[in-house]
Amino acid sequence: MKKDFLTLLDLTRDELNALLKRASELKAGKDSSSCPLIGKSIGLLFNKTSTRTRISFQTGIYQLGAQAIYINTNDLQLGRGETVEDTAKVLSRYLHGIVIRTYEHSTIEKLAANSTIPIVNGLTDLHHPCQALADILTVSEKKGRLQGVRMAYIGDGNNVANSLIEAALLTGIDLVLACPQGYEPDGRIYERAIAGGAKVKILTDPSGAARDADILYTDVWISMGQEKEVERKKKKFEGFQINSRLMSLAKPDAIVMHCLPAHRGEEITDEVLDSRQSVVIDQAENRLHTQKALLEMLVK
Ligand code: CP
Ligand code: NVA
């Protein structure tokens, strides 16, 4: 049976641990000459822009011995009204997997339900699970453990925040989010994590979240597709910037994470993003290793 990766919870804890171990091996150069996916083709179907996701998948797929076929979904017949269902059925006859970045999460659910090949979520409005994989590896590398590490996510309760909540459920990371009222993460994702025993709190006070944190994490205030909301949102997010004042509340050895791209001077200052405590470039690198491990696991 094919396995999809639409949200982080498509992995069990054991599968996640195996994936992290494999990603670390790949990062260390183990099996660097083996090509487990030789002769395969993976579609990269994007209708939002991307630097990290696109290039890390494209490079990783090549390193695994397969070819990546990148296409903007507007250039498919999908862009002229062909259904997601027909697209899924036809592409399943050519490809061995699809990574898709799009708006509505229901689109990738429909794609997955109608495909016989694995579908990987390269970001939707609701989830960014590939980012969460790299984030988890980065936390374990930098902090030497996951269980009980205190992460403060300060900013918009968006796709990245939703996937971090699922990461907290799978790993035991102790997650405190500070979001302006009305910009909390998805209620169902939060409720499910709490019911599953995750340690997740949602506050409206950035200082309360940052105090004694091991990690300060943020993301843009305006996600792709929300460009019309710029002025209204910026006002709501005053006080939610990660800057030296918030950093001074965290533990002295706290690290700073951001999925990137950053809007410097908005959700985070240059000073913090470029500081020695910032691990954002290592975090971006880990996209490559974790996604290679993911594709090895999913693509047959
Ligand atoms: N973090 C992330 O997904 O970056 P891109 O939008 O550049 O792919
Ligand atoms: N929340 C951001 C993440 C970009 C990687 C967005 O959806 O635009």
Short mmCIF file of C-alpha atoms and ligand atoms in Angstrom, two decimals:
data_model
loop_
_atom_site.label_atom_id
_atom_site.label_comp_id
_atom_site.label_asym_id
_atom_site.label_seq_id
_atom_site.Cartn_x
_atom_site.Cartn_y
_atom_site.Cartn_z
CA MET A 1 0.00 0.00 0.00
CA LYS A 2 1.33 3.44 -0.86
CA LYS A 3 1.94 5.86 1.98
CA ASP A 4 1.41 9.63 1.74
CA PHE A 5 2.96 12.42 3.79
CA LEU A 6 0.26 15.08 3.97
CA THR A 7 0.76 15.98 7.62
CA LEU A 8 3.43 15.10 10.17
CA LEU A 9 0.97 12.71 11.83
CA ASP A 10 1.13 10.47 8.76
CA LEU A 11 4.29 9.20 10.49
CA THR A 12 4.24 7.14 13.67
CA ARG A 13 6.77 7.95 16.39
CA ASP A 14 8.83 4.92 15.33
CA GLU A 15 8.79 5.97 11.69
CA LEU A 16 9.83 9.50 12.64
CA ASN A 17 12.71 8.20 14.74
CA ALA A 18 13.85 5.92 11.90
CA LEU A 19 13.64 8.82 9.46
CA LEU A 20 15.72 11.09 11.73
CA LYS A 21 18.36 8.39 12.13
CA ARG A 22 18.50 7.85 8.37
CA ALA A 23 18.67 11.59 7.70
CA SER A 24 21.66 11.87 10.04
CA GLU A 25 23.37 8.98 8.23
CA LEU A 26 22.77 10.62 4.86
CA LYS A 27 24.03 13.93 6.25
CA ALA A 28 27.20 12.19 7.45
CA GLY A 29 27.77 10.90 3.91
CA LYS A 30 26.87 7.27 4.53
CA ASP A 31 25.82 5.49 1.30
CA SER A 32 26.61 8.64 -0.65
CA SER A 33 27.25 6.61 -3.78
CA SER A 34 24.13 4.41 -3.60
CA CYS A 35 21.13 5.43 -5.67
CA PRO A 36 18.08 3.69 -4.20
CA LEU A 37 15.63 5.47 -6.52
CA ILE A 38 17.45 4.87 -9.78
CA GLY A 39 15.19 5.04 -12.81
CA LYS A 40 12.31 6.68 -10.93
CA SER A 41 10.59 10.00 -11.64
CA ILE A 42 9.21 12.33 -8.97
CA GLY A 43 6.89 15.21 -9.92
CA LEU A 44 7.30 18.55 -8.17
CA LEU A 45 3.98 20.35 -8.69
CA PHE A 46 4.09 23.87 -7.30
CA ASN A 47 1.74 26.81 -7.57
CA LYS A 48 3.42 28.95 -4.92
CA THR A 49 7.00 30.19 -5.06
CA SER A 50 9.80 28.33 -3.29
CA THR A 51 13.55 28.43 -2.80
CA ARG A 52 14.31 25.77 -0.16
CA THR A 53 11.58 23.21 -0.82
CA ARG A 54 11.98 23.16 -4.56
CA ILE A 55 15.77 23.14 -4.70
CA SER A 56 16.29 20.74 -1.78
CA PHE A 57 13.83 18.24 -3.26
CA GLN A 58 15.24 18.61 -6.75
CA THR A 59 18.82 18.10 -5.52
CA GLY A 60 17.88 15.31 -3.12
CA ILE A 61 15.96 13.42 -5.79
CA TYR A 62 19.00 13.61 -8.08
CA GLN A 63 21.26 12.38 -5.27
CA LEU A 64 18.94 9.38 -4.75
CA GLY A 65 19.29 8.46 -8.43
CA ALA A 66 15.86 9.59 -9.62
CA GLN A 67 14.80 12.49 -11.83
CA ALA A 68 12.70 15.40 -10.63
CA ILE A 69 10.12 16.89 -12.98
CA TYR A 70 9.31 20.42 -11.82
CA ILE A 71 6.19 22.07 -13.13
CA ASN A 72 4.11 25.05 -12.09
CA THR A 73 0.60 23.62 -11.74
CA ASN A 74 -0.76 26.47 -13.89
CA ASP A 75 1.18 24.94 -16.78
CA LEU A 76 -0.65 21.63 -16.38
CA GLN A 77 -4.11 21.14 -17.88
CA LEU A 78 -5.15 21.44 -14.22
CA GLY A 79 -4.68 25.18 -14.71
CA ARG A 80 -7.31 25.04 -17.51
CA GLY A 81 -9.87 23.13 -15.50
CA GLU A 82 -8.85 19.44 -15.72
CA THR A 83 -9.89 17.85 -12.44
CA VAL A 84 -7.51 16.98 -9.62
CA GLU A 85 -8.93 13.44 -9.74
CA ASP A 86 -8.10 12.88 -13.43
CA THR A 87 -4.69 14.50 -12.98
CA ALA A 88 -3.94 12.18 -10.05
CA LYS A 89 -4.96 9.04 -11.94
CA VAL A 90 -2.94 9.90 -15.05
CA LEU A 91 0.21 11.04 -13.22
CA SER A 92 0.13 7.81 -11.20
CA ARG A 93 0.81 5.95 -14.46
CA TYR A 94 3.99 7.95 -15.17
CA LEU A 95 5.51 8.98 -11.86
CA HIS A 96 6.67 7.23 -8.69
CA GLY A 97 5.78 10.07 -6.34
CA ILE A 98 4.57 13.67 -6.24
CA VAL A 99 5.64 16.59 -4.06
CA ILE A 100 2.99 19.30 -4.23
CA ARG A 101 2.85 22.87 -2.92
CA THR A 102 -0.51 24.53 -3.13
CA TYR A 103 -3.14 26.57 -1.25
CA GLU A 104 -6.04 24.49 0.05
CA HIS A 105 -5.11 21.42 2.03
CA SER A 106 -8.18 19.64 0.59
CA THR A 107 -6.53 19.74 -2.86
CA ILE A 108 -3.69 17.48 -1.76
CA GLU A 109 -6.11 15.22 0.11
CA LYS A 110 -8.04 14.81 -3.15
CA LEU A 111 -4.81 14.20 -5.06
CA ALA A 112 -3.74 11.57 -2.54
CA ALA A 113 -7.13 9.84 -2.55
CA ASN A 114 -7.00 9.45 -6.32
CA SER A 115 -3.32 8.49 -6.76
CA THR A 116 -1.64 5.14 -6.48
CA ILE A 117 1.73 6.81 -5.77
CA PRO A 118 2.92 8.61 -2.60
CA ILE A 119 1.94 12.27 -2.29
CA VAL A 120 4.18 14.56 -0.23
CA ASN A 121 2.97 17.89 1.10
CA GLY A 122 5.49 20.57 0.12
CA LEU A 123 3.32 23.18 1.95
CA THR A 124 -0.36 24.00 2.02
CA ASP A 125 -2.17 26.83 3.81
CA LEU A 126 -2.71 24.41 6.72
CA HIS A 127 0.47 22.35 7.09
CA HIS A 128 4.20 22.40 6.32
CA PRO A 129 5.29 18.93 7.46
CA CYS A 130 8.57 18.76 5.49
CA GLN A 131 9.67 21.90 7.35
CA ALA A 132 8.78 20.25 10.65
CA LEU A 133 10.98 17.23 9.82
CA ALA A 134 14.00 19.49 9.30
CA ASP A 135 13.11 21.46 12.43
CA ILE A 136 12.98 18.33 14.58
CA LEU A 137 16.37 17.15 13.29
CA THR A 138 17.82 20.60 13.96
CA VAL A 139 16.50 20.70 17.53
CA SER A 140 17.89 17.25 18.27
CA GLU A 141 21.29 18.19 16.82
CA LYS A 142 21.51 21.49 18.67
CA LYS A 143 19.97 20.50 21.99
CA GLY A 144 20.91 16.80 22.11
CA ARG A 145 17.32 15.76 22.89
CA LEU A 146 13.72 16.50 21.98
CA GLN A 147 11.67 15.50 25.02
CA GLY A 148 11.10 18.49 27.29
CA VAL A 149 12.98 21.02 25.15
CA ARG A 150 11.09 24.28 25.53
CA MET A 151 10.29 25.90 22.20
CA ALA A 152 8.59 29.31 22.03
CA TYR A 153 6.91 30.00 18.70
CA ILE A 154 6.12 33.69 18.48
CA GLY A 155 3.99 34.99 15.62
CA ASP A 156 1.30 33.85 13.24
CA GLY A 157 -0.60 30.63 13.96
CA ASN A 158 -0.01 29.46 10.39
CA ASN A 159 0.95 26.28 8.50
CA VAL A 160 4.41 26.19 10.15
CA ALA A 161 2.90 26.61 13.62
CA ASN A 162 0.33 23.87 12.94
CA SER A 163 3.04 21.41 11.92
CA LEU A 164 5.12 22.34 14.98
CA ILE A 165 2.14 21.44 17.16
CA GLU A 166 2.10 18.01 15.54
CA ALA A 167 5.88 17.84 16.07
CA ALA A 168 5.31 18.49 19.78
CA LEU A 169 2.85 15.59 19.89
CA LEU A 170 5.27 13.16 18.23
CA THR A 171 8.47 14.21 19.99
CA GLY A 172 7.61 15.54 23.46
CA ILE A 173 8.91 19.02 22.63
CA ASP A 174 7.32 21.45 25.10
CA LEU A 175 5.77 24.08 22.80
CA VAL A 176 4.47 27.48 23.88
CA LEU A 177 2.98 29.63 21.14
CA ALA A 178 2.34 33.35 21.44
CA CYS A 179 -0.05 34.60 18.77
CA PRO A 180 -2.18 37.75 18.55
CA GLN A 181 -5.84 37.14 19.29
CA GLY A 182 -7.55 35.90 16.14
CA TYR A 183 -4.32 34.48 14.70
CA GLU A 184 -4.08 31.28 16.72
CA PRO A 185 -3.17 27.96 15.08
CA ASP A 186 -5.85 25.66 13.72
CA GLY A 187 -8.22 24.64 16.55
CA ARG A 188 -8.68 21.04 15.43
CA ILE A 189 -4.95 20.41 15.12
CA TYR A 190 -4.41 21.89 18.59
CA GLU A 191 -7.28 19.91 20.18
CA ARG A 192 -6.06 16.65 18.66
CA ALA A 193 -2.52 17.25 19.93
CA ILE A 194 -3.76 18.03 23.43
CA ALA A 195 -5.99 14.94 23.42
CA GLY A 196 -2.93 12.90 22.39
CA GLY A 197 -0.93 14.19 25.37
CA ALA A 198 1.15 16.93 23.69
CA LYS A 199 2.56 19.71 25.84
CA VAL A 200 1.30 22.73 23.90
CA LYS A 201 0.14 26.08 25.26
CA ILE A 202 -1.22 29.06 23.34
CA LEU A 203 -0.69 32.52 24.85
CA THR A 204 -1.15 36.06 23.61
CA ASP A 205 1.93 37.30 25.50
CA PRO A 206 5.26 37.01 23.63
CA SER A 207 7.31 37.70 26.78
CA GLY A 208 5.55 34.92 28.68
CA ALA A 209 6.35 32.50 25.85
CA ALA A 210 9.99 33.59 25.50
CA ARG A 211 10.82 33.40 29.20
CA ASP A 212 13.27 30.54 29.88
CA ALA A 213 12.84 29.12 26.37
CA ASP A 214 15.50 26.87 24.84
CA ILE A 215 14.38 27.90 21.36
CA LEU A 216 12.74 31.00 19.92
CA TYR A 217 11.03 30.25 16.59
CA THR A 218 9.18 32.57 14.26
CA ASP A 219 7.82 32.75 10.71
CA VAL A 220 6.54 35.52 8.47
CA TRP A 221 3.39 37.38 9.47
CA ILE A 222 2.09 37.37 5.91
CA SER A 223 2.09 33.92 4.35
CA MET A 224 1.87 33.24 0.63
CA GLY A 225 -1.66 34.01 -0.52
CA GLN A 226 -2.34 36.53 2.28
CA GLU A 227 -0.87 39.56 0.54
CA LYS A 228 -4.18 41.50 0.75
CA GLU A 229 -4.07 41.41 4.56
CA VAL A 230 -0.70 43.16 4.96
CA GLU A 231 -1.63 46.39 6.73
CA ARG A 232 -4.30 44.91 9.03
CA LYS A 233 -2.04 42.03 10.05
CA LYS A 234 1.07 44.12 10.68
CA LYS A 235 -0.82 46.25 13.21
CA LYS A 236 -2.04 43.15 15.05
CA PHE A 237 1.51 41.74 15.26
CA GLU A 238 3.15 44.76 16.90
CA GLY A 239 5.11 43.42 19.89
CA PHE A 240 5.49 39.95 18.37
CA GLN A 241 8.90 40.62 16.81
CA ILE A 242 11.82 38.44 17.91
CA ASN A 243 14.40 41.03 18.90
CA SER A 244 17.15 41.41 21.49
CA ARG A 245 14.60 42.26 24.20
CA LEU A 246 12.72 38.97 23.74
CA MET A 247 16.03 37.11 23.37
CA SER A 248 17.14 38.42 26.76
CA LEU A 249 14.18 36.60 28.36
CA ALA A 250 15.14 33.20 26.91
CA LYS A 251 17.84 30.92 28.34
CA PRO A 252 21.37 32.24 27.72
CA ASP A 253 22.10 29.30 25.36
CA ALA A 254 18.77 29.60 23.51
CA ILE A 255 18.83 29.12 19.76
CA VAL A 256 16.79 31.01 17.16
CA MET A 257 14.89 29.23 14.41
CA HIS A 258 13.00 30.47 11.36
CA CYS A 259 11.81 28.38 8.41
CA LEU A 260 12.80 31.21 6.02
CA PRO A 261 12.24 33.27 3.94
CA ALA A 262 12.40 35.97 6.64
CA HIS A 263 10.90 39.42 6.39
CA ARG A 264 13.78 41.11 8.17
CA GLY A 265 12.69 43.97 10.41
CA GLU A 266 9.15 42.56 10.73
CA GLU A 267 8.90 39.25 12.61
CA ILE A 268 12.63 39.23 13.44
CA THR A 269 15.45 41.77 13.55
CA ASP A 270 18.67 41.47 11.52
CA GLU A 271 20.57 41.50 14.78
CA VAL A 272 18.88 38.32 16.02
CA LEU A 273 18.65 36.54 12.68
CA ASP A 274 22.37 37.06 12.04
CA SER A 275 23.46 36.37 15.62
CA ARG A 276 25.54 33.41 16.77
CA GLN A 277 22.42 31.96 18.37
CA SER A 278 20.64 31.74 15.02
CA VAL A 279 20.63 28.26 13.44
CA VAL A 280 18.46 29.11 10.44
CA ILE A 281 20.97 28.08 7.79
CA ASP A 282 21.61 24.69 9.42
CA GLN A 283 17.83 24.34 9.67
CA ALA A 284 17.49 25.03 5.92
CA GLU A 285 20.25 22.52 5.14
CA ASN A 286 18.39 19.85 7.07
CA ARG A 287 15.52 20.09 4.60
CA LEU A 288 17.74 18.21 2.14
CA HIS A 289 18.69 15.35 4.46
CA THR A 290 15.28 14.77 6.02
CA GLN A 291 13.48 14.86 2.66
CA LYS A 292 15.92 12.34 1.17
CA ALA A 293 15.20 10.03 4.11
CA LEU A 294 11.47 10.63 3.60
CA LEU A 295 11.58 9.75 -0.11
CA GLU A 296 13.66 6.63 0.61
CA MET A 297 10.93 5.58 3.03
CA LEU A 298 7.95 6.33 0.77
CA VAL A 299 8.95 5.77 -2.85
CA LYS A 300 9.02 2.13 -3.93
N1 CP B 1 10.93 27.14 4.30
C1 CP B 1 10.47 26.95 3.05
O1 CP B 1 9.61 26.10 2.77
O2 CP B 1 11.05 27.76 2.13
P1 CP B 1 10.64 27.93 0.61
O3 CP B 1 9.32 28.65 0.59
O4 CP B 1 11.75 28.72 0.01
O5 CP B 1 10.50 26.57 -0.03
N1 NVA B 2 4.08 30.49 6.43
C1 NVA B 2 4.88 30.69 5.25
C2 NVA B 2 5.93 29.65 5.14
C3 NVA B 2 6.87 29.79 3.97
C4 NVA B 2 7.88 28.72 3.91
C5 NVA B 2 3.98 30.69 4.02
O1 NVA B 2 3.06 29.86 3.94
O2 NVA B 2 4.18 31.54 3.14
#
